Tab-separated table of C-alpha atoms and ligand atoms in Angstrom:
chain	number	residue	atom	x	y	z
A	1	MET	CA	24.894	32.569	-3.530
A	2	THR	CA	21.073	31.469	-3.213
A	3	PRO	CA	20.661	27.992	-2.328
A	4	ALA	CA	18.085	26.656	-5.486
A	5	THR	CA	14.925	25.841	-4.400
A	6	PRO	CA	14.205	21.833	-3.510
A	7	ALA	CA	11.779	20.809	-6.271
A	8	PRO	CA	8.381	20.230	-4.385
A	9	LEU	CA	6.956	16.260	-4.050
A	10	HIS	CA	4.079	15.043	-5.596
A	11	ALA	CA	2.620	11.656	-4.635
A	12	LEU	CA	-0.366	9.825	-6.136
A	13	VAL	CA	-1.845	7.388	-3.644
A	14	THR	CA	-4.653	5.021	-4.723
A	15	GLY	CA	-7.622	4.178	-1.914
A	16	ALA	CA	-6.422	7.151	-0.356
A	17	ALA	CA	-9.779	7.761	1.470
A	18	GLY	CA	-9.010	3.981	2.739
A	19	GLY	CA	-7.549	3.323	6.449
A	20	ILE	CA	-3.999	3.140	5.387
A	21	GLY	CA	-4.274	5.338	2.149
A	22	ARG	CA	-4.757	7.865	5.074
A	23	GLY	CA	-1.785	6.511	6.804
A	24	ILE	CA	0.056	6.764	3.751
A	25	CYS	CA	-1.124	10.379	2.936
A	26	PHE	CA	-0.274	11.723	6.582
A	27	ALA	CA	3.068	9.859	6.825
A	28	LEU	CA	4.329	11.555	3.358
A	29	ILE	CA	3.631	14.938	4.553
A	30	GLU	CA	4.883	14.105	7.811
A	31	GLN	CA	8.537	13.358	6.205
A	32	ALA	CA	7.988	15.911	3.947
A	33	ARG	CA	7.654	18.385	6.871
A	34	ARG	CA	11.114	16.834	8.551
A	35	GLU	CA	12.888	16.785	5.137
A	36	ASN	CA	11.658	20.850	4.564
A	37	LEU	CA	10.172	19.943	1.505
A	38	SER	CA	6.675	21.009	0.428
A	39	ILE	CA	4.593	18.116	-0.997
A	40	HIS	CA	1.439	17.899	-3.232
A	41	ILE	CA	-0.675	15.195	-2.560
A	42	SER	CA	-2.638	13.621	-5.212
A	43	ALA	CA	-5.530	11.616	-3.249
A	44	ALA	CA	-7.372	8.733	-5.657
A	45	ALA	CA	-10.844	7.348	-4.489
A	46	SER	CA	-12.935	5.031	-6.800
A	47	THR	CA	-15.861	8.124	-6.871
A	48	PRO	CA	-15.807	11.538	-5.883
A	49	GLY	CA	-18.055	12.385	-2.635
A	50	ASP	CA	-17.900	13.480	0.579
A	51	LYS	CA	-14.898	10.854	2.139
A	52	LEU	CA	-12.572	12.386	-0.437
A	53	ASP	CA	-13.381	16.273	0.113
A	54	ALA	CA	-13.086	15.957	4.560
A	55	LEU	CA	-9.801	14.078	3.426
A	56	LEU	CA	-8.625	17.153	1.165
A	57	ALA	CA	-9.769	19.502	3.368
A	58	GLU	CA	-7.501	17.279	6.271
A	59	LEU	CA	-4.728	17.034	4.392
A	60	ARG	CA	-4.358	20.582	3.227
A	61	GLN	CA	-4.754	21.564	7.235
A	62	ALA	CA	-1.723	19.004	7.779
A	63	GLY	CA	0.356	21.734	5.567
A	64	ALA	CA	0.102	19.869	2.180
A	65	THR	CA	-1.444	21.018	-1.231
A	66	ALA	CA	-3.954	18.582	-2.300
A	67	THR	CA	-6.759	17.322	-4.883
A	68	GLY	CA	-8.745	14.542	-5.357
A	69	VAL	CA	-8.584	12.276	-8.461
A	70	THR	CA	-11.270	9.492	-9.471
A	71	GLY	CA	-11.388	6.608	-11.311
A	72	ASP	CA	-11.972	2.798	-10.867
A	73	VAL	CA	-8.631	0.795	-11.063
A	74	THR	CA	-10.023	-2.166	-12.559
A	75	ASP	CA	-10.859	-0.193	-15.423
A	76	PRO	CA	-7.394	0.154	-17.810
A	77	ALA	CA	-8.674	3.794	-19.324
A	78	GLN	CA	-9.439	4.984	-15.926
A	79	CYS	CA	-5.788	3.846	-14.573
A	80	ALA	CA	-4.587	6.352	-17.480
A	81	SER	CA	-6.994	8.817	-16.685
A	82	LEU	CA	-5.739	8.690	-12.730
A	83	VAL	CA	-2.361	9.213	-13.340
A	84	ALA	CA	-3.286	12.161	-16.326
A	85	GLN	CA	-5.878	13.920	-13.307
A	86	ALA	CA	-2.645	14.128	-11.485
A	87	HIS	CA	-0.775	16.008	-13.582
A	88	ALA	CA	-3.542	18.257	-14.419
A	89	GLY	CA	-3.349	19.081	-10.591
A	90	GLY	CA	0.162	19.048	-9.756
A	91	GLY	CA	2.431	18.307	-12.148
A	92	ASP	CA	5.033	15.362	-12.714
A	93	LEU	CA	4.899	13.211	-9.979
A	94	THR	CA	7.900	12.107	-7.820
A	95	ALA	CA	5.806	9.420	-6.222
A	96	LEU	CA	2.965	6.819	-6.835
A	97	VAL	CA	1.595	4.700	-4.297
A	98	CYS	CA	-0.708	1.748	-5.193
A	99	ASN	CA	-2.422	1.128	-2.208
A	100	ALA	CA	-5.726	0.597	-3.540
A	101	GLY	CA	-7.164	-2.914	-3.637
A	102	ALA	CA	-9.072	-5.128	-1.354
A	103	SER	CA	-9.190	-8.737	-0.350
A	104	GLY	CA	-12.467	-11.349	-0.317
A	105	PRO	CA	-12.946	-14.689	1.137
A	106	GLY	CA	-13.471	-17.472	-1.732
A	107	LYS	CA	-11.704	-20.877	-2.206
A	108	LEU	CA	-10.436	-22.347	-5.185
A	109	ALA	CA	-12.416	-25.721	-5.126
A	110	ASP	CA	-15.229	-23.028	-6.456
A	111	LEU	CA	-14.335	-19.686	-7.197
A	112	PRO	CA	-16.260	-18.069	-9.857
A	113	VAL	CA	-13.895	-16.830	-12.437
A	114	ALA	CA	-15.187	-13.649	-12.664
A	115	GLN	CA	-14.132	-13.038	-8.714
A	116	TRP	CA	-10.233	-14.255	-9.715
A	117	ASP	CA	-10.416	-11.942	-12.408
A	118	HIS	CA	-11.588	-8.749	-10.720
A	119	THR	CA	-8.800	-9.821	-7.545
A	120	PHE	CA	-6.079	-10.127	-10.239
A	121	ASN	CA	-7.498	-6.239	-11.890
A	122	LEU	CA	-7.781	-4.806	-8.751
A	123	ASN	CA	-5.075	-6.180	-6.535
A	124	THR	CA	-1.931	-6.705	-9.449
A	125	ARG	CA	-3.165	-5.340	-12.874
A	126	SER	CA	-4.027	-2.015	-11.938
A	127	VAL	CA	-0.300	-1.635	-10.680
A	128	TRP	CA	0.883	-2.349	-13.829
A	129	LEU	CA	-1.560	0.227	-15.942
A	130	MET	CA	-0.505	3.086	-13.266
A	131	ALA	CA	3.169	2.438	-13.413
A	132	GLN	CA	3.121	2.285	-16.873
A	133	ALA	CA	0.571	5.196	-17.392
A	134	ALA	CA	3.300	7.333	-14.985
A	135	ARG	CA	6.550	6.124	-16.041
A	136	PRO	CA	7.498	9.027	-18.566
A	137	GLN	CA	6.417	11.592	-15.438
A	138	LEU	CA	8.984	9.103	-12.851
A	139	MET	CA	11.623	9.249	-15.237
A	140	ARG	CA	11.397	12.843	-15.756
A	141	THR	CA	11.343	12.918	-11.611
A	142	GLY	CA	13.494	9.859	-10.754
A	143	GLY	CA	10.505	8.528	-9.047
A	144	SER	CA	9.559	5.932	-7.304
A	145	ILE	CA	6.538	3.591	-6.663
A	146	THR	CA	5.363	2.024	-3.671
A	147	ALA	CA	2.854	-0.820	-3.837
A	148	VAL	CA	1.124	-1.924	-0.832
A	149	ALA	CA	0.571	-5.749	-1.392
A	150	SER	CA	0.504	-8.447	1.995
A	151	MET	CA	1.801	-10.741	4.254
A	152	SER	CA	-0.709	-12.866	1.882
A	153	GLY	CA	1.070	-12.315	-1.148
A	154	LEU	CA	4.280	-13.893	0.709
A	155	THR	CA	2.669	-16.738	3.039
A	156	PRO	CA	-0.544	-18.935	1.651
A	157	HIS	CA	-3.814	-17.809	2.811
A	158	PRO	CA	-6.473	-20.927	3.040
A	159	GLY	CA	-9.700	-19.495	2.343
A	160	TYR	CA	-8.311	-16.734	0.630
A	161	GLY	CA	-7.156	-18.487	-2.564
A	162	ALA	CA	-7.524	-15.789	-5.360
A	163	TYR	CA	-5.981	-12.773	-3.168
A	164	SER	CA	-3.205	-14.343	-2.110
A	165	ALA	CA	-2.282	-15.416	-5.484
A	166	ALA	CA	-2.678	-11.958	-6.428
A	167	LYS	CA	-0.392	-10.456	-4.231
A	168	ALA	CA	2.621	-12.568	-4.487
A	169	ALA	CA	2.344	-11.776	-8.351
A	170	LEU	CA	2.068	-7.740	-7.371
A	171	ILE	CA	5.609	-8.744	-5.556
A	172	MET	CA	6.906	-10.252	-8.409
A	173	LEU	CA	5.407	-7.404	-10.979
A	174	CYS	CA	7.108	-4.632	-8.454
A	175	ARG	CA	10.800	-6.692	-8.382
A	176	GLN	CA	10.122	-7.154	-12.275
A	177	LEU	CA	9.786	-3.407	-12.498
A	178	ALA	CA	12.503	-2.656	-10.358
A	179	GLN	CA	15.036	-4.533	-12.698
A	180	GLU	CA	12.853	-3.501	-15.805
A	181	TRP	CA	13.011	0.419	-14.768
A	182	GLY	CA	16.181	0.808	-12.754
A	183	ALA	CA	18.099	2.096	-15.749
A	184	ASP	CA	15.270	4.894	-16.152
A	185	GLY	CA	16.254	6.123	-12.756
A	186	ILE	CA	12.676	5.043	-11.406
A	187	ARG	CA	12.687	2.705	-8.189
A	188	VAL	CA	9.868	0.288	-7.220
A	189	ASN	CA	9.087	-1.226	-3.975
A	190	THR	CA	6.528	-3.216	-1.911
A	191	VAL	CA	5.817	-3.166	1.645
A	192	CYS	CA	3.544	-6.350	3.316
A	193	PRO	CA	1.197	-5.031	5.653
A	194	GLY	CA	0.252	-7.563	8.174
A	195	MET	CA	-2.782	-7.591	9.965
A	196	THR	CA	-3.708	-3.607	10.113
A	197	ARG	CA	-6.319	-2.301	11.837
A	198	THR	CA	-8.487	-0.196	8.979
A	199	PRO	CA	-12.750	0.036	8.022
A	200	LEU	CA	-11.532	-2.831	5.884
A	201	THR	CA	-10.553	-5.073	9.089
A	202	GLU	CA	-12.447	-2.912	11.724
A	203	PRO	CA	-15.747	-5.625	11.927
A	204	VAL	CA	-13.345	-8.541	13.107
A	205	TYR	CA	-11.751	-6.409	15.672
A	206	HIS	CA	-15.521	-5.771	17.471
A	207	ASP	CA	-15.215	-9.495	19.205
A	208	PRO	CA	-12.697	-8.966	21.771
A	209	ALA	CA	-11.766	-12.595	21.803
A	210	VAL	CA	-11.077	-12.768	18.417
A	211	LYS	CA	-8.682	-8.815	19.283
A	212	ALA	CA	-7.103	-10.741	22.253
A	213	GLN	CA	-6.609	-14.036	19.919
A	214	ARG	CA	-5.266	-11.844	17.046
A	215	GLU	CA	-2.519	-9.585	19.355
A	216	ALA	CA	-1.166	-12.618	20.793
A	217	LEU	CA	0.053	-14.001	17.681
A	218	VAL	CA	2.185	-10.928	16.809
A	219	PRO	CA	5.600	-10.689	18.574
A	220	LEU	CA	5.426	-6.984	18.950
A	221	GLY	CA	1.836	-7.435	21.157
A	222	ARG	CA	-0.405	-5.318	19.000
A	223	ILE	CA	-2.538	-5.148	16.240
A	224	GLY	CA	-0.942	-2.790	13.109
A	225	GLN	CA	-2.197	0.828	12.571
A	226	PRO	CA	-2.232	2.590	8.974
A	227	ASP	CA	0.569	5.093	10.556
A	228	ASP	CA	2.817	1.802	10.810
A	229	ILE	CA	2.550	1.522	6.829
A	230	GLY	CA	2.019	5.184	6.025
A	231	GLN	CA	5.999	5.064	7.278
A	232	ALA	CA	7.488	2.315	5.244
A	233	VAL	CA	6.143	3.671	2.614
A	234	ALA	CA	6.920	7.437	3.531
A	235	TYR	CA	10.683	5.374	3.561
A	236	PHE	CA	10.953	3.923	0.269
A	237	SER	CA	9.225	6.662	-1.434
A	238	GLY	CA	12.117	9.702	0.386
A	239	ARG	CA	15.463	10.127	-0.529
A	240	GLY	CA	16.797	7.815	2.350
A	241	ALA	CA	15.821	5.213	-0.288
A	242	SER	CA	17.575	6.649	-2.975
A	243	TYR	CA	19.595	3.455	-3.023
A	244	VAL	CA	16.426	0.640	-2.259
A	245	THR	CA	14.748	-0.896	-5.467
A	246	GLY	CA	13.203	-4.407	-5.546
A	247	ALA	CA	12.809	-4.467	-1.755
A	248	VAL	CA	10.014	-6.142	0.168
A	249	LEU	CA	9.044	-5.081	2.881
A	250	VAL	CA	6.974	-6.791	5.554
A	251	VAL	CA	5.553	-4.211	8.759
A	252	ASP	CA	3.664	-6.994	10.508
A	253	GLY	CA	4.752	-6.946	14.254
A	254	GLY	CA	6.389	-10.285	13.484
A	255	VAL	CA	3.600	-12.172	12.912
A	256	SER	CA	4.721	-13.606	9.603
A	257	ASP	CA	7.359	-15.762	11.005
A	258	HIS	CA	5.474	-17.197	14.269
A	259	MET	CA	4.683	-19.995	12.859
A	260	LEU	CA	7.543	-22.316	14.015
A	261	THR	CA	6.845	-21.183	17.540
A	262	MET	CA	3.418	-22.669	17.453
A	263	ILE	CA	5.074	-25.482	16.911
A	264	PRO	CA	3.942	-28.002	20.261
A	265	GLY	CA	6.329	-29.480	22.216
A	266	ARG	CA	9.050	-26.957	21.380
A	267	PRO	CA	10.841	-24.764	23.836
A	268	GLY	CA	9.808	-21.250	23.753
A	269	ARG	CA	6.357	-22.253	22.522
A	270	SER	CA	3.925	-18.940	23.426
A	271	PRO	CA	0.519	-20.356	22.480
A	272	VAL	CA	-2.280	-18.380	21.438
A	273	GLY	CA	-3.816	-16.159	24.881
A	274	THR	CA	-0.686	-16.695	26.526
A	275	THR	CA	2.097	-14.057	27.253
B	1	NAP	N1	-6.138	-3.489	6.468
B	1	NAP	C1	-5.014	-4.988	6.788
B	1	NAP	O1	-5.040	-5.639	7.849
B	1	NAP	C2	-4.612	-4.910	5.050
B	1	NAP	C3	-2.962	-6.315	5.669
B	1	NAP	C4	-2.372	-6.601	4.046
B	1	NAP	C5	-2.807	-5.796	2.763
B	1	NAP	N2	-3.582	-4.849	3.141
B	1	NAP	C6	-3.528	-4.238	2.027
B	1	NAP	O2	-3.773	-2.620	2.391
B	1	NAP	C7	-4.716	-2.117	1.245
B	1	NAP	C8	-5.505	-0.436	1.956
B	1	NAP	O3	-6.302	-1.702	2.765
B	1	NAP	P1	-7.339	-1.280	3.912
B	1	NAP	O4	-6.652	-1.846	4.619
B	1	NAP	O5	-6.896	0.371	3.818
B	1	NAP	O6	-8.696	-1.138	3.677
B	1	NAP	P2	-9.821	0.003	2.928
B	1	NAP	O7	-10.063	0.674	4.149
B	1	NAP	O8	-11.281	-0.977	2.179
B	1	NAP	O9	-9.113	0.901	1.769
B	1	NAP	C9	-9.279	0.530	0.275
B	1	NAP	C10	-9.189	1.102	-0.710
B	1	NAP	O10	-9.191	0.279	-1.932
B	1	NAP	C11	-9.628	1.732	-3.117
B	1	NAP	N3	-10.435	0.630	-3.821
B	1	NAP	C12	-10.847	-0.433	-3.705
B	1	NAP	N4	-11.059	-1.076	-4.981
B	1	NAP	C13	-11.369	0.190	-5.961
B	1	NAP	C14	-11.349	0.571	-7.189
B	1	NAP	N5	-11.972	-0.444	-7.722
B	1	NAP	N6	-10.517	1.258	-7.467
B	1	NAP	C15	-10.040	2.239	-7.156
B	1	NAP	N7	-9.836	2.333	-5.797
B	1	NAP	C16	-10.466	1.509	-5.083
B	1	NAP	C17	-10.618	2.341	-2.082
B	1	NAP	O11	-11.470	3.490	-2.539
B	1	NAP	P3	-12.727	3.833	-2.327
B	1	NAP	O12	-12.998	3.857	-0.694
B	1	NAP	O13	-12.433	5.601	-2.874
B	1	NAP	O14	-13.307	2.944	-2.962
B	1	NAP	C18	-10.347	2.235	-0.950
B	1	NAP	O15	-10.112	3.325	-0.624
B	1	NAP	C19	-5.201	-3.010	0.307
B	1	NAP	O16	-4.392	-3.101	-1.041
B	1	NAP	C20	-5.009	-4.084	0.918
B	1	NAP	O17	-5.022	-5.139	0.730
B	1	NAP	C21	-3.992	-5.040	4.193
């Protein structure tokens, strides 16, 4: 008897043309290849254009089929449209990866309400709306949702009050969804990147002194790369995580736990700039 052909994978990745989004797409393709599965990537961008087209060409080169989907995730109707476009291009989703997001400085003392609302609509509400729209498809495929939050959602980030609060809410939203949709066969997990080198953060690393100071804070001694985050998302999206839901995986080289080693007068202290 001929063995059944395994069902193809179909991942919708938001913010796909950004730094971490690209890393996620290529990690998903790498994992599909390892498991001998075919994969279709619906690469989501806020607007059509050369950047998205170039990514689609690279994804196809890497062995996936790929289509672009476009929309602003802060608009509820466009969240639903992104999922519908993905379905039109590649059928039922097996994985929804909500990676689109952005930080912005702003002290809570005088943060404009519009900035608070935008930060939450982009980083938090969009994930709920995309998840709602994708739920029927993910129920049919036994699929998964993975959201990209941040270490700032677990540790207060002074000066980034709305961003930290929005990512913290995102983490709880995903844990909540995991509980509510487990019986539907949908797994929901969160990846929390630490300092990761992407277009969003690139300007910071142009100053060699700042780069060195940042690296000195990380127990693993380097700044994260998009592939580090992509591998974690691929794990949550893959069959290796078929019994994992509501999990929060911090991918930060150990920096979030580094704080107590900075207290002066204690053995094991590794001040910035020393090894
Ligand atoms: N880099 C880090 O150090 C770091 C650390 C912790 C967490 N994160 C999180 O990781 C995720 C990816 O960040 P990144 O560093 O890769 O940044 P990035 O390169 O700026 O990518 C962010 C992506 O989000 C998309 N996006 C932003 N606003 C959107 C909107 N209204 N509608 C649709 N898409 C929108 C952008 O899509 P378009 O280009 O198409 O507009 C962009 O591709 C974010 O959620 C971020 O908060 C990053």
